[in-house]
Coordinates of C-alpha atoms and ligand atoms in Angstrom, one line a residue:
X1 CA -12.2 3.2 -32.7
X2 CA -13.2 1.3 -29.9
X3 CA -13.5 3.5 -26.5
X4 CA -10.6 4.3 -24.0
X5 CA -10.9 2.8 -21.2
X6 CA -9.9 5.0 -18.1
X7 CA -9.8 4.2 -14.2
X8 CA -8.5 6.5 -11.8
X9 CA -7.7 6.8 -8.2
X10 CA -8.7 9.7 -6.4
X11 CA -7.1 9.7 -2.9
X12 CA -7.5 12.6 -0.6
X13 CA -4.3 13.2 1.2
X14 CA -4.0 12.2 4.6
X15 CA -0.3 11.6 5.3
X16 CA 0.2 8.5 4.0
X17 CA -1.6 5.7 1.3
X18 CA -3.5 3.9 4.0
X19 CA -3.6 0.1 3.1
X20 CA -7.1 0.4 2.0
X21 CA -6.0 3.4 -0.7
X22 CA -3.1 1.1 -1.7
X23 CA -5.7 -1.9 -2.8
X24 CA -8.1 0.4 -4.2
X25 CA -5.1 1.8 -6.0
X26 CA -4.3 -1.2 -7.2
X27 CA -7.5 -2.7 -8.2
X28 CA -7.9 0.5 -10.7
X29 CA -4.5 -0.4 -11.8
X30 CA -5.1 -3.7 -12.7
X31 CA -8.0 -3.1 -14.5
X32 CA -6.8 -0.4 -16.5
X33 CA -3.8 -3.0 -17.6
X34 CA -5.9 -5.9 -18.0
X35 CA -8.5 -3.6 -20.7
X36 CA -5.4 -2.3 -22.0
X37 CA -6.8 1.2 -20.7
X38 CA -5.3 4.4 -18.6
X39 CA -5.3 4.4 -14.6
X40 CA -5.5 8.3 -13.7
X41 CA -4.4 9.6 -10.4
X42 CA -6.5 12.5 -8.9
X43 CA -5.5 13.9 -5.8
X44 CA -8.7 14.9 -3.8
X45 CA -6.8 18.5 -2.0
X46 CA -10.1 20.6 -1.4
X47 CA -9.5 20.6 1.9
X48 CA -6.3 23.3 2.2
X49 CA -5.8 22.4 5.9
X50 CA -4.8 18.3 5.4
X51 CA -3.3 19.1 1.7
X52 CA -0.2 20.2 2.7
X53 CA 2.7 19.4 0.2
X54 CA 3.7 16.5 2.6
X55 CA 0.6 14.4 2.5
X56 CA 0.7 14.7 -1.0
X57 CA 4.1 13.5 -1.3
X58 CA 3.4 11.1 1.1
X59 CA 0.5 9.2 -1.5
X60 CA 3.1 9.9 -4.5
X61 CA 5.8 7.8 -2.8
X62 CA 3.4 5.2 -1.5
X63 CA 2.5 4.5 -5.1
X64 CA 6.0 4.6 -6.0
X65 CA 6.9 2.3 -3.8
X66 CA 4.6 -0.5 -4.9
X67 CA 5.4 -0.2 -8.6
X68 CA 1.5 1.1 -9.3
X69 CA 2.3 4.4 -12.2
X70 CA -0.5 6.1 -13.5
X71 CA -0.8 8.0 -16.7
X72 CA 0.0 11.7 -17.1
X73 CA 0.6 14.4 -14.2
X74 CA -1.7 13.7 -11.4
X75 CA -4.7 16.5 -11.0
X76 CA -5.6 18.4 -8.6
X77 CA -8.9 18.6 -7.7
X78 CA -8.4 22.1 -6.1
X79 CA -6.8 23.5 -8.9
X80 CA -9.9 22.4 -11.0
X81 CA -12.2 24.9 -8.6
X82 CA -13.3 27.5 -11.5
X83 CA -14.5 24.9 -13.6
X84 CA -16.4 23.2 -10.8
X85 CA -18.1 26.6 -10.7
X86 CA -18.4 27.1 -14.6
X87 CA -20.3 23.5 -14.3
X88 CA -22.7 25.3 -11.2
X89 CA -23.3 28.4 -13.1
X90 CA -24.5 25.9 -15.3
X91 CA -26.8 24.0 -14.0
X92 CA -28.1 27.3 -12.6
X93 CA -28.7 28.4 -15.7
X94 CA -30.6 25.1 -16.9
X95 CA -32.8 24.6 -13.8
X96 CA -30.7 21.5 -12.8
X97 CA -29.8 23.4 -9.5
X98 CA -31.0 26.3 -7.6
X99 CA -29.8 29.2 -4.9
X100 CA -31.4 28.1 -1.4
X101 CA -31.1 31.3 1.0
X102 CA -32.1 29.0 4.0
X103 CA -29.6 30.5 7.2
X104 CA -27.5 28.2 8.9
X105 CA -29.9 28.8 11.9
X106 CA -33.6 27.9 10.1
X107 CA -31.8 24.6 9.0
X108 CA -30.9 23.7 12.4
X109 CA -33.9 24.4 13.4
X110 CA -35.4 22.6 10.2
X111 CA -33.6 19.2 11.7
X112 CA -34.6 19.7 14.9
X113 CA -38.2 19.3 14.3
X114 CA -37.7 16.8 11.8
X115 CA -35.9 14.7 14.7
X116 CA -38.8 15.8 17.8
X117 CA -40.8 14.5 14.9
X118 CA -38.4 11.1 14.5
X119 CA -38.2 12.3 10.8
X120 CA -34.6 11.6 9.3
X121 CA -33.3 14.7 8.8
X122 CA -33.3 16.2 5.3
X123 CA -33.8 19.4 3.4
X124 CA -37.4 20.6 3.2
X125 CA -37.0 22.1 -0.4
X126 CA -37.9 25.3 0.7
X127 CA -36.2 27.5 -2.0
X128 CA -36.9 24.8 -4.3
X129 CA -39.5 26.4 -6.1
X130 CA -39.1 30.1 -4.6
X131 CA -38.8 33.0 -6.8
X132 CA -35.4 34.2 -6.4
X133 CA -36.8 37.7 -6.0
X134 CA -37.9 36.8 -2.0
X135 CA -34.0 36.1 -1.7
X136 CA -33.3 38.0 1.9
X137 CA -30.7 40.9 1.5
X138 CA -27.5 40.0 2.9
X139 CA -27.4 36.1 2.8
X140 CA -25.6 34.6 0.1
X141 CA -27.2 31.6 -1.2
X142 CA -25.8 27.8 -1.7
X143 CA -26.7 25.9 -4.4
X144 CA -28.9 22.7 -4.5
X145 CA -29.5 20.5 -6.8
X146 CA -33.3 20.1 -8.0
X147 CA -33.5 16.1 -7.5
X148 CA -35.9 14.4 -8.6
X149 CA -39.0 13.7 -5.9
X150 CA -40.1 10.1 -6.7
X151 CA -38.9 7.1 -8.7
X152 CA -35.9 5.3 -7.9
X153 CA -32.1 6.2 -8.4
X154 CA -30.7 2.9 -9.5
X155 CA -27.0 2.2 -9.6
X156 CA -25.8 -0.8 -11.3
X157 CA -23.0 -1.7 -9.3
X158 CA -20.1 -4.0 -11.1
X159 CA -19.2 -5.6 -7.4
X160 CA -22.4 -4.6 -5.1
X161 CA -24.5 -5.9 -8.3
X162 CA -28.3 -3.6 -8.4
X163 CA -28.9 -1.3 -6.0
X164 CA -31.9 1.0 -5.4
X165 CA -32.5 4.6 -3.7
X166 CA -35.8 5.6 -3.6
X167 CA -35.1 9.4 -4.4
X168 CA -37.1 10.5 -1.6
X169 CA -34.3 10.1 0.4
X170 CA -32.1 11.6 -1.5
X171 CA -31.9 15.6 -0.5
X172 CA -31.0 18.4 -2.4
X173 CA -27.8 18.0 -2.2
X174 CA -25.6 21.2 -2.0
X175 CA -23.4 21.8 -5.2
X176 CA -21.3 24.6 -3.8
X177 CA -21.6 26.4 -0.4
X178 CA -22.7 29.8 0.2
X179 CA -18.7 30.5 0.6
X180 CA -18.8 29.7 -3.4
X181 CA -16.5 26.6 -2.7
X182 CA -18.1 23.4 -5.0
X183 CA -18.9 20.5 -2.7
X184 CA -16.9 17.2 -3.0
X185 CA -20.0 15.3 -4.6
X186 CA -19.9 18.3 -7.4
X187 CA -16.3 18.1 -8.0
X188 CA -16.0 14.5 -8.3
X189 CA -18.6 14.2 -10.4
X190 CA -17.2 17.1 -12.7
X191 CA -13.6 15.9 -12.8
X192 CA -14.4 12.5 -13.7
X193 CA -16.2 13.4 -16.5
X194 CA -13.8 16.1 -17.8
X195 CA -10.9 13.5 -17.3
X196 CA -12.7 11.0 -19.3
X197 CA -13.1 8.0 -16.8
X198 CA -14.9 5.5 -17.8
X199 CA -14.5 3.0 -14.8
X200 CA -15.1 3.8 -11.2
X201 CA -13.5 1.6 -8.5
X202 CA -13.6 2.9 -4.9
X203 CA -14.2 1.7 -1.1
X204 CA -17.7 0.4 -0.8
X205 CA -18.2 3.4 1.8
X206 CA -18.9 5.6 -1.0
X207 CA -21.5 3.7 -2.5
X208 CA -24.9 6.0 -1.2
X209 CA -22.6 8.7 -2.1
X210 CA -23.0 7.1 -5.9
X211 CA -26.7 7.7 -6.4
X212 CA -26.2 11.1 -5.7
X213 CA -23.2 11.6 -8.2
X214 CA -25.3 9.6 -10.6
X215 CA -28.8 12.8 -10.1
X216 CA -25.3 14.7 -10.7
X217 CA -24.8 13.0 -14.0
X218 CA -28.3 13.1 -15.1
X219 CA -29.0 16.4 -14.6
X220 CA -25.9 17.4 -16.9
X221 CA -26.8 14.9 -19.5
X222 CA -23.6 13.2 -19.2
X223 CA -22.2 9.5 -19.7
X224 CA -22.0 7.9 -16.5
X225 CA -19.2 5.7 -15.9
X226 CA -18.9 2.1 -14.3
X227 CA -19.1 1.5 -10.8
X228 CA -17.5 -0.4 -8.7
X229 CA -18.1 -0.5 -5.1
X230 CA -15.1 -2.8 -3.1
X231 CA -15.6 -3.7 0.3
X232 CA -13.7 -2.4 3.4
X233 CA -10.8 -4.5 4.7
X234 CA -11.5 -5.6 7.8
X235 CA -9.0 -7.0 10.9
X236 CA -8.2 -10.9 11.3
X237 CA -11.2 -10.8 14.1
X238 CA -13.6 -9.3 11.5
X239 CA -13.7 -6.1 12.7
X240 CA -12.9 -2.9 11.1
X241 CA -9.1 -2.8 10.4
X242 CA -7.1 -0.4 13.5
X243 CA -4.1 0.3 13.8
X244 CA -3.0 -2.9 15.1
X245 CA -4.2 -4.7 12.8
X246 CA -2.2 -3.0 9.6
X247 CA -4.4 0.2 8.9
X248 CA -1.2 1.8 8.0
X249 CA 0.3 3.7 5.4
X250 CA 2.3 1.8 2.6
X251 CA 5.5 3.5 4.2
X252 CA 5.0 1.3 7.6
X253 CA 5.2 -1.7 5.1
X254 CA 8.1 -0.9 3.6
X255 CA 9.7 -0.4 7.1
X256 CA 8.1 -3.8 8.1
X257 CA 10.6 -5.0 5.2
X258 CA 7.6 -6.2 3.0
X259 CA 8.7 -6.2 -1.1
X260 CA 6.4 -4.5 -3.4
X261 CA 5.7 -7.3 -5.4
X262 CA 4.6 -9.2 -2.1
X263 CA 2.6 -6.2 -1.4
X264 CA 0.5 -6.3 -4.8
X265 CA 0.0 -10.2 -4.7
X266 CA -1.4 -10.0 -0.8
X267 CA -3.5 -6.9 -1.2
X268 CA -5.3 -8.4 -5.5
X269 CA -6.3 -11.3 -2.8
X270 CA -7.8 -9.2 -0.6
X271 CA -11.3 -8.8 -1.8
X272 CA -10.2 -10.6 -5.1
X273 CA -9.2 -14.5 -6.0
X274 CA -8.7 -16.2 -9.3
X275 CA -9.5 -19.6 -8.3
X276 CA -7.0 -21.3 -6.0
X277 CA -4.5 -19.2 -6.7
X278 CA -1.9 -17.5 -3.8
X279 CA 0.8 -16.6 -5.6
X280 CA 0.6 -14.5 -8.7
X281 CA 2.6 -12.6 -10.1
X282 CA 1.8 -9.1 -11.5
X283 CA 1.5 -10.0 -15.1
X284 CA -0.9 -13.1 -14.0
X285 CA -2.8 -10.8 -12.4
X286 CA -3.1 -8.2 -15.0
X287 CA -4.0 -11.4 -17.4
X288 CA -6.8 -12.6 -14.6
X289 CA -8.1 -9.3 -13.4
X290 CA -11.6 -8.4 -13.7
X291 CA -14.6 -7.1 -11.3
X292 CA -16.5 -10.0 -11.5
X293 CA -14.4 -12.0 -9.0
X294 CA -14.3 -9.3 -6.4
X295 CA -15.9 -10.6 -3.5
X296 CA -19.3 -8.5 -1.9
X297 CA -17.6 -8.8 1.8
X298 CA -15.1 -7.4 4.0
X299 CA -11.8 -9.2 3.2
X300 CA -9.8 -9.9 6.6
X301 CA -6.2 -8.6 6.6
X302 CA -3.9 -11.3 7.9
X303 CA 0.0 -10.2 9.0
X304 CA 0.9 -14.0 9.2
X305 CA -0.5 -14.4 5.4
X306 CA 1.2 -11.5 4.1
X307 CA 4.8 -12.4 6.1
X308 CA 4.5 -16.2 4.4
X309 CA 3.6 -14.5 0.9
X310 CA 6.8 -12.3 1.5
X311 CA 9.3 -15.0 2.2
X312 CA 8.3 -16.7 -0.7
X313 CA 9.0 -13.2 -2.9
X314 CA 12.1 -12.6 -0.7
X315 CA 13.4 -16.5 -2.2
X316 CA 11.9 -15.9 -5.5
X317 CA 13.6 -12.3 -6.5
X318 CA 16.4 -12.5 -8.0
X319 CA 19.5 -11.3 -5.9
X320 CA 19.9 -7.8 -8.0
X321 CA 16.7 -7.2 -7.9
X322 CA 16.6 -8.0 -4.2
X323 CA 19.6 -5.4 -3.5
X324 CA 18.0 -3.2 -5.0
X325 CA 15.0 -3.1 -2.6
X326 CA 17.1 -4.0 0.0
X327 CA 18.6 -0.6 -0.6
X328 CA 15.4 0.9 -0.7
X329 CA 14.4 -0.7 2.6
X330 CA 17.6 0.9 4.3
X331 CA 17.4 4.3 3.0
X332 CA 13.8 4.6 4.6
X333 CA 14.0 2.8 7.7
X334 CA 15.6 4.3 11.4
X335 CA 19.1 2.9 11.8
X336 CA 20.0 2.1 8.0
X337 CA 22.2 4.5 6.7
X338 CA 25.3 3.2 7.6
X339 CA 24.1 0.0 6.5
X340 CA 23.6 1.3 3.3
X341 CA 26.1 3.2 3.0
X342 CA 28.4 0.0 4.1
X343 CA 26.7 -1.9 1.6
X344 CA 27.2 0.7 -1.3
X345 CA 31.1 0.6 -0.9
X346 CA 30.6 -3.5 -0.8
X347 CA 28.0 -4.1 -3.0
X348 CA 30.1 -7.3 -4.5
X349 CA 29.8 -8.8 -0.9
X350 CA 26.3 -7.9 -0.2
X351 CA 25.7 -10.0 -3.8
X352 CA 27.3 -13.2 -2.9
X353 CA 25.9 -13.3 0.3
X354 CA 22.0 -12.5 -0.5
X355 CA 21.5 -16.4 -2.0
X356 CA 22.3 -17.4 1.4
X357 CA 19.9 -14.8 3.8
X358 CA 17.1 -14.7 1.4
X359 CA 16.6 -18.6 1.8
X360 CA 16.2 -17.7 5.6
X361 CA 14.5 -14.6 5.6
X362 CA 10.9 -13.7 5.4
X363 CA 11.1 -9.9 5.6
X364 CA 14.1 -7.4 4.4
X365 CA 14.1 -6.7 8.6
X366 CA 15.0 -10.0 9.4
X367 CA 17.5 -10.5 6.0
X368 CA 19.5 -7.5 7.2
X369 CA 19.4 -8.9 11.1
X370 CA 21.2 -12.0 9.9
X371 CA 23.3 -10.3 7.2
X372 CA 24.5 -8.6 10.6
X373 CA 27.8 -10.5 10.5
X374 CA 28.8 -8.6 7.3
X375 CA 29.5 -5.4 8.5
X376 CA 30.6 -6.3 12.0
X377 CA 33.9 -5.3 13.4
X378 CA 36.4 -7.2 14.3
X379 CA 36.9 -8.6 16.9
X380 CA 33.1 -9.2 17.0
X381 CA 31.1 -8.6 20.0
X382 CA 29.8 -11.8 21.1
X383 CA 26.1 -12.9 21.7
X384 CA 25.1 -15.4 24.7
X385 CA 24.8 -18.5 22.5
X386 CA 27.9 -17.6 20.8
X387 CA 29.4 -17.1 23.9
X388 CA 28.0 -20.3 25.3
X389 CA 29.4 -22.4 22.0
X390 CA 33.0 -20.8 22.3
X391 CA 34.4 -23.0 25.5
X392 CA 38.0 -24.1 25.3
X393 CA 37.2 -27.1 23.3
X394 CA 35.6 -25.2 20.9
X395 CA 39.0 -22.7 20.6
X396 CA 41.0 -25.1 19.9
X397 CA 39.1 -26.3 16.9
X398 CA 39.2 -23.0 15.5
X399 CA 43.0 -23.0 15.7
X400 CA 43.1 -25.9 13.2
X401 CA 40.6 -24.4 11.4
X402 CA 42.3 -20.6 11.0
X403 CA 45.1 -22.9 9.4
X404 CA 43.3 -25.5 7.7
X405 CA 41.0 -23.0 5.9
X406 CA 43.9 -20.6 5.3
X407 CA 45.5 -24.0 3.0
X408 CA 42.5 -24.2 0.5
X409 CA 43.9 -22.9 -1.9
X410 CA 40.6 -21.8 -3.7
X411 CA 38.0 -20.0 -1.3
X412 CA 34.6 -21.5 -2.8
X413 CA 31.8 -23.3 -1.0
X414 CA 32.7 -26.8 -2.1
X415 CA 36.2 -26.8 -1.4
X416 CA 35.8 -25.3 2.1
X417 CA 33.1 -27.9 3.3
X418 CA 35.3 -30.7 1.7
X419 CA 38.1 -29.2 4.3
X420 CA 35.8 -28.7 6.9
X421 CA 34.4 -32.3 6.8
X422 CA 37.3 -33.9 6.4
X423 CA 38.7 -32.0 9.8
X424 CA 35.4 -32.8 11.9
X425 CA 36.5 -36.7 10.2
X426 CA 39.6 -37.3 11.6
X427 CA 38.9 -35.7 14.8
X428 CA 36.1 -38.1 15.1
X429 CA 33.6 -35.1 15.7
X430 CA 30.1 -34.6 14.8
X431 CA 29.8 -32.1 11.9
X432 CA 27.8 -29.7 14.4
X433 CA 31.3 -29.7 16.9
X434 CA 32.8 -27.9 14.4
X435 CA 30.5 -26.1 12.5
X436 CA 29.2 -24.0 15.9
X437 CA 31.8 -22.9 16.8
X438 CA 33.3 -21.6 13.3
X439 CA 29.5 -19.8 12.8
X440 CA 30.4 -18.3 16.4
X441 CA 33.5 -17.1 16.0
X442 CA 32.8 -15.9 12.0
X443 CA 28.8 -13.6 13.1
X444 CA 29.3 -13.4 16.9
X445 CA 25.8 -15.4 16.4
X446 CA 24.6 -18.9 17.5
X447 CA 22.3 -18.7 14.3
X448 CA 23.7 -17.6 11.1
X449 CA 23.0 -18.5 7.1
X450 CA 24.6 -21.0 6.1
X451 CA 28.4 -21.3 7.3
X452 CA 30.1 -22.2 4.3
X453 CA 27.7 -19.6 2.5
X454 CA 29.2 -17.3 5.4
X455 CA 33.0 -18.0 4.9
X456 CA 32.6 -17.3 0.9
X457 CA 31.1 -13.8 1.9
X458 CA 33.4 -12.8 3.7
X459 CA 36.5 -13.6 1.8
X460 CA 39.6 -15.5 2.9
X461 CA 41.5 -12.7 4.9
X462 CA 38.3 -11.8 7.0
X463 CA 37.1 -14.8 7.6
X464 CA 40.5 -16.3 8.6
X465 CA 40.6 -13.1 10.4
X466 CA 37.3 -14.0 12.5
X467 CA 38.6 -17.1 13.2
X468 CA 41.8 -16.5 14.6
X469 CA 40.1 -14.0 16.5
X470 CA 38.3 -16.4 19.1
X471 CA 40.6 -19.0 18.8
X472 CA 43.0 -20.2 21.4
X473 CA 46.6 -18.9 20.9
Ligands
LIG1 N1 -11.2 10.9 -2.2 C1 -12.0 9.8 -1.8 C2 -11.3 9.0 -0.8 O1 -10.1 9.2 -0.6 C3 -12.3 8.9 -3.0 C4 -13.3 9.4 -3.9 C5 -13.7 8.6 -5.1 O2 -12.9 7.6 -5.3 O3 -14.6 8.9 -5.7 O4 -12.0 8.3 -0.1

C-alpha cells in the first residue's frame, strides 16, 4: 500500500487566520489534494490565556470561509498534554533528555557572563552529566534534551533546499518546564508524529526551530517528515507586511468584499507560480501544485492585484453562486442586515439584477453600493449628479417615458431599449438625453448598471413608479 500522505496546519489562535496562516493554510491544502493525501488541522492552544473559545472560532470560520476543509476533528494540542509527558518520561528513561535543577537565578547569571564575555547565550550543560543524586532539595527540575555536541544537524528543506546547524549551537533545549508543562518544540514534534504527518509546510520563521524538532526526532527514533519552509509575505514596499498593508485576518477580507475563490487564486501566487499563469482556478491548482515552484523570497502582497483578480471572479461566478456569497458578505459585514434580509424576501430580483452589477463591480462592497437602487424607497432621495441631470428638460422626458414604457407590452431588455431609442429618435435627442435622466430618476444615482438592465430589475410597476416620481406633472 503506498504511504498516506498527510499535511496539516497547526495555527495557534490569535483572534483571527492572519493572511499569512490563510496561505500557509492553503499551501498544506493544496498539497494534500494534489498527492491525493489528508490536510490535518491542529490548533496550537498551549497557551490558556490567547486560547479562548473565540480565537478558536475565529481560525475555524476563517477556513470556512475560504472553502479550505480539513480531515477529521481538529486537535488540540493542549488536550494532547499527558502524552507530551508520557513521550518526556520517556526520553528520561532512555537518556534522550535529562532533569537540569539550574534556578532561574544561576541561569541569568549564566547569560550574563556569557554576554560580558560577548558569548551568545546558551545553556552550559551543567546538569548534563550530573548525577541526579546532587539534585538540590526543593527545586523541581526541567527537562533538557541531551543534543548532540558536534557534527552538523542538517535539514533538507523542500523550499529553503539544504541547510546546516552546526549543533554547537544548538542548546539543550527544554522539553517540559520545571512547572511539568511540555514546551512547544516537544509537543509539536510529538503530535505530528502521533497524527501521522508526513509533510510539513509552515512560515519560513520556523525554520531554526526545525533542526531542533529534527535532535527531537532523532532522539526518539522516529520518521521525520518533509519540510517545507515558505517565506514571509511581505508589503508592496518590501517590507514586513503591517497592518496597512493587509496583515489581517481572513474576516477583514470578507468585509473588504473579496470571494473565496479570489482569495485562494491571489494568496497560491503568493510565494507560488505555475508558469505565466494569474488566473487558476482551484482544481488547476490542485492539478499544478507542488513545492518545487515555491519561490525562496518574500512574496509582496499587492491590494490593487488582489481587487483586479476579484473583479474578474466577481464576472466569472455564476449569479447563484454569487448570491450566495453575496449573502455571506452581508450577514458579516456592519450595516447588512436589512440588506439581507431585503434581499431574502426578493431573492428573484436580487437574481435578475446580479448579470448587470457583477459586470461593474470589483468587490461584493462596491456590487451592493450600486445594487443600492434596489431596495431604495420611493420617492428616492436624490444624489448631486442626479440632482444635477433632473432639470425641467430632463422631467419632461420622463413624462413621455412613464407612458411610453408603461405601453410595452412585454417588460424585457430588448423591447424597452427598442422604445427607448425610438423616443430619443423622434425627439431628435442624443441617446445619453434620455438615458440620464431615466437612470436618475429610476437609482437616485448619476452612475448606475446598466439602465435597461435597471428597468428589468425593477419590474414594470416600480420602475414606472420611479419614473413618474421625478417627472413633471
Ligand atoms: N503554531 C505555529 C504558528 O502558528 C505553527 C507551528 C508549525 O506549523 O509547526 O506559527
Amino acid at each position: 500500500m503506498a504511504e498516506e500522505f498527510v499535511t496539516r496546519f497547526a495555527p495557534s489562535p490569535t483572534g483571527y487566520l492572519h493572511i499569512g496562516g490563510a496561505r500557509t493554510a492553503l499551501f498544506n491544502w493544496l498539497l494534500a489534494k494534489h498527492n491525493g493525501g489528508k490536510m490535518l488541522l491542529r490548533i496550537e492552544d498551549t497557551d490558556r490565556a490567547r486560547s479562548t473559545q473565540d480565537a478558536v472560532d475565529a481560525l475555524i470560520d476563517g477556513l470556512t470561509w475560504l472553502e479550505l476543509d480539513w480531515d477529521g476533528e481538529p486537535v488540540s494540542q493542549f488536550g494532547r498534554v499527558e502524552r507530551h509527558r508520557e513521550v518526556v518520561d520517556q526520553m528520561l528513561a532512555s537518556g534522550a533528555a535529562y532533569r537540569c535543577y539550574a534556578t532561574a537565578e544561576e541561569l541569568n547569571q549564566m547569560r550574563e557572563e556569557q554576554r560580558a564575555a560577548g558569548l551568545p547565550p546558551r545553556y552550559d550543560g551543567r546538569w548534563r552529566d550530573r548525577d541526579p543524586s546532587e539534585a538540590p532539595d526543593g527545586v523541581a527540575p526541567a527537562i533538557r534534551l541531551k543534543s548532540p555536541l558536534d557534527g552538523e544537524t542538517v535539514v533538507e528543506d523542500e523550499v529553503q533546499g539544504r541547510v546546516v546547524f552546526p549543533n554547537k549551537d544548538l542548546d539543550d533545549l527544554v522539553i517540559m518546564r520545571s512547572d511539568g508543562t511540555p514546551t512547544y518544540m516537544l509537543a509539536v514534534v510529538v503530535d505530528d508524529h502521533d497524527m501521522g504527518v508526513t509533510h510539513i509546510v509552515r512560515g519560513d520563521d520556523h525554520l531554526t526551530n526545525s533542526a531542533k524538532q529534527k535532535l527531537i526526532y532523532q532522539s526518539l527514533g522516529w520518521t521525520i517528515p518533509s519540510m517545507a519552509h515558505i517565506p514571509l509575505i511581505h508589503g508592496p514596499d518590501g517590507a514586513k507586511l503591517s497592518k496597512r498593508h493587509g496583515a489581517l485576518g481572513a474576516e477583514a477580507y470578507r468585509e473588504m468584499g473579496y470571494l473565496p475563490a479570489a482569495m485562494r487564486n491571489y494568496l497560491a501566487r503568493l510565494g507560488w507560480s505555475h508558469g505565466d499563469e494569474e488566473i487558476m482556478s482551484t482544481e488547476d491548482m490542485i492539478k499544478w501544485f507542488g513545492l518545487g515552484s515555491v519561490g525562496k523570497s518574500p512574496s509582496r502582497f499587492d491590494f490593487k492585484k488582489l481587487e483586479n483578480l476579484n473583479g474578474h471572479y466577481m464576472r466569472a461566478t455564476d449569479d447563484a453562486e454569487l448570491l450566495k456569497h453575496w449573502k455571506v458578505y452581508l450577514a458579516h459585514v456592519d450595516g447588512g442586515k436589512p440588506i439581507l434580509d431585503w434581499i431574502l424576501a426578493n431573492e428573484a430580483i436580487a437574481l435578475g439584477a446580479l448579470p448587470g452589477l457583477k459586470e461593474r463591480a470589483k468587490t461584493l462592497v462596491e456590487l451592493t453600493e450600486s445594487a443600492s437602487y434596489l431596495w431604495r424607497q420611493r420617492p428616492l432621495d436624490l444624489d448631486e449628479k442626479a440632482e444635477k441631470i433632473l432639470d425641467e428638460d430632463a422631467r419632461n422626458i420622463l413624462r413621455d417615458l412613464a407612458e411610453i414604457l408603461n405601453g410595452v407590452s412585454e417588460w424585457n431588455a430588448e423591447p424597452l431599449e427598442t422604445a427607448v431609442k425610438a423616443y430619443a429618435e423622434s425627439k431628435e435627442l442624443k441617446l445619453g438625453k434620455v438615458a440620464q435622466p431615466l437612470r436618475a430618476a429610476l437609482t437616485g444615482r448619476g452612475t448606475s448598471p446598466g439602465i435597461y438592465d435597471v428597468l428589468v430589475a425593477l419590474g414594470r410597476e416600480e420602475s414606472i413608479g420611479r419614473i413618474s416620481d421625478q417627472a413633471r406633472g
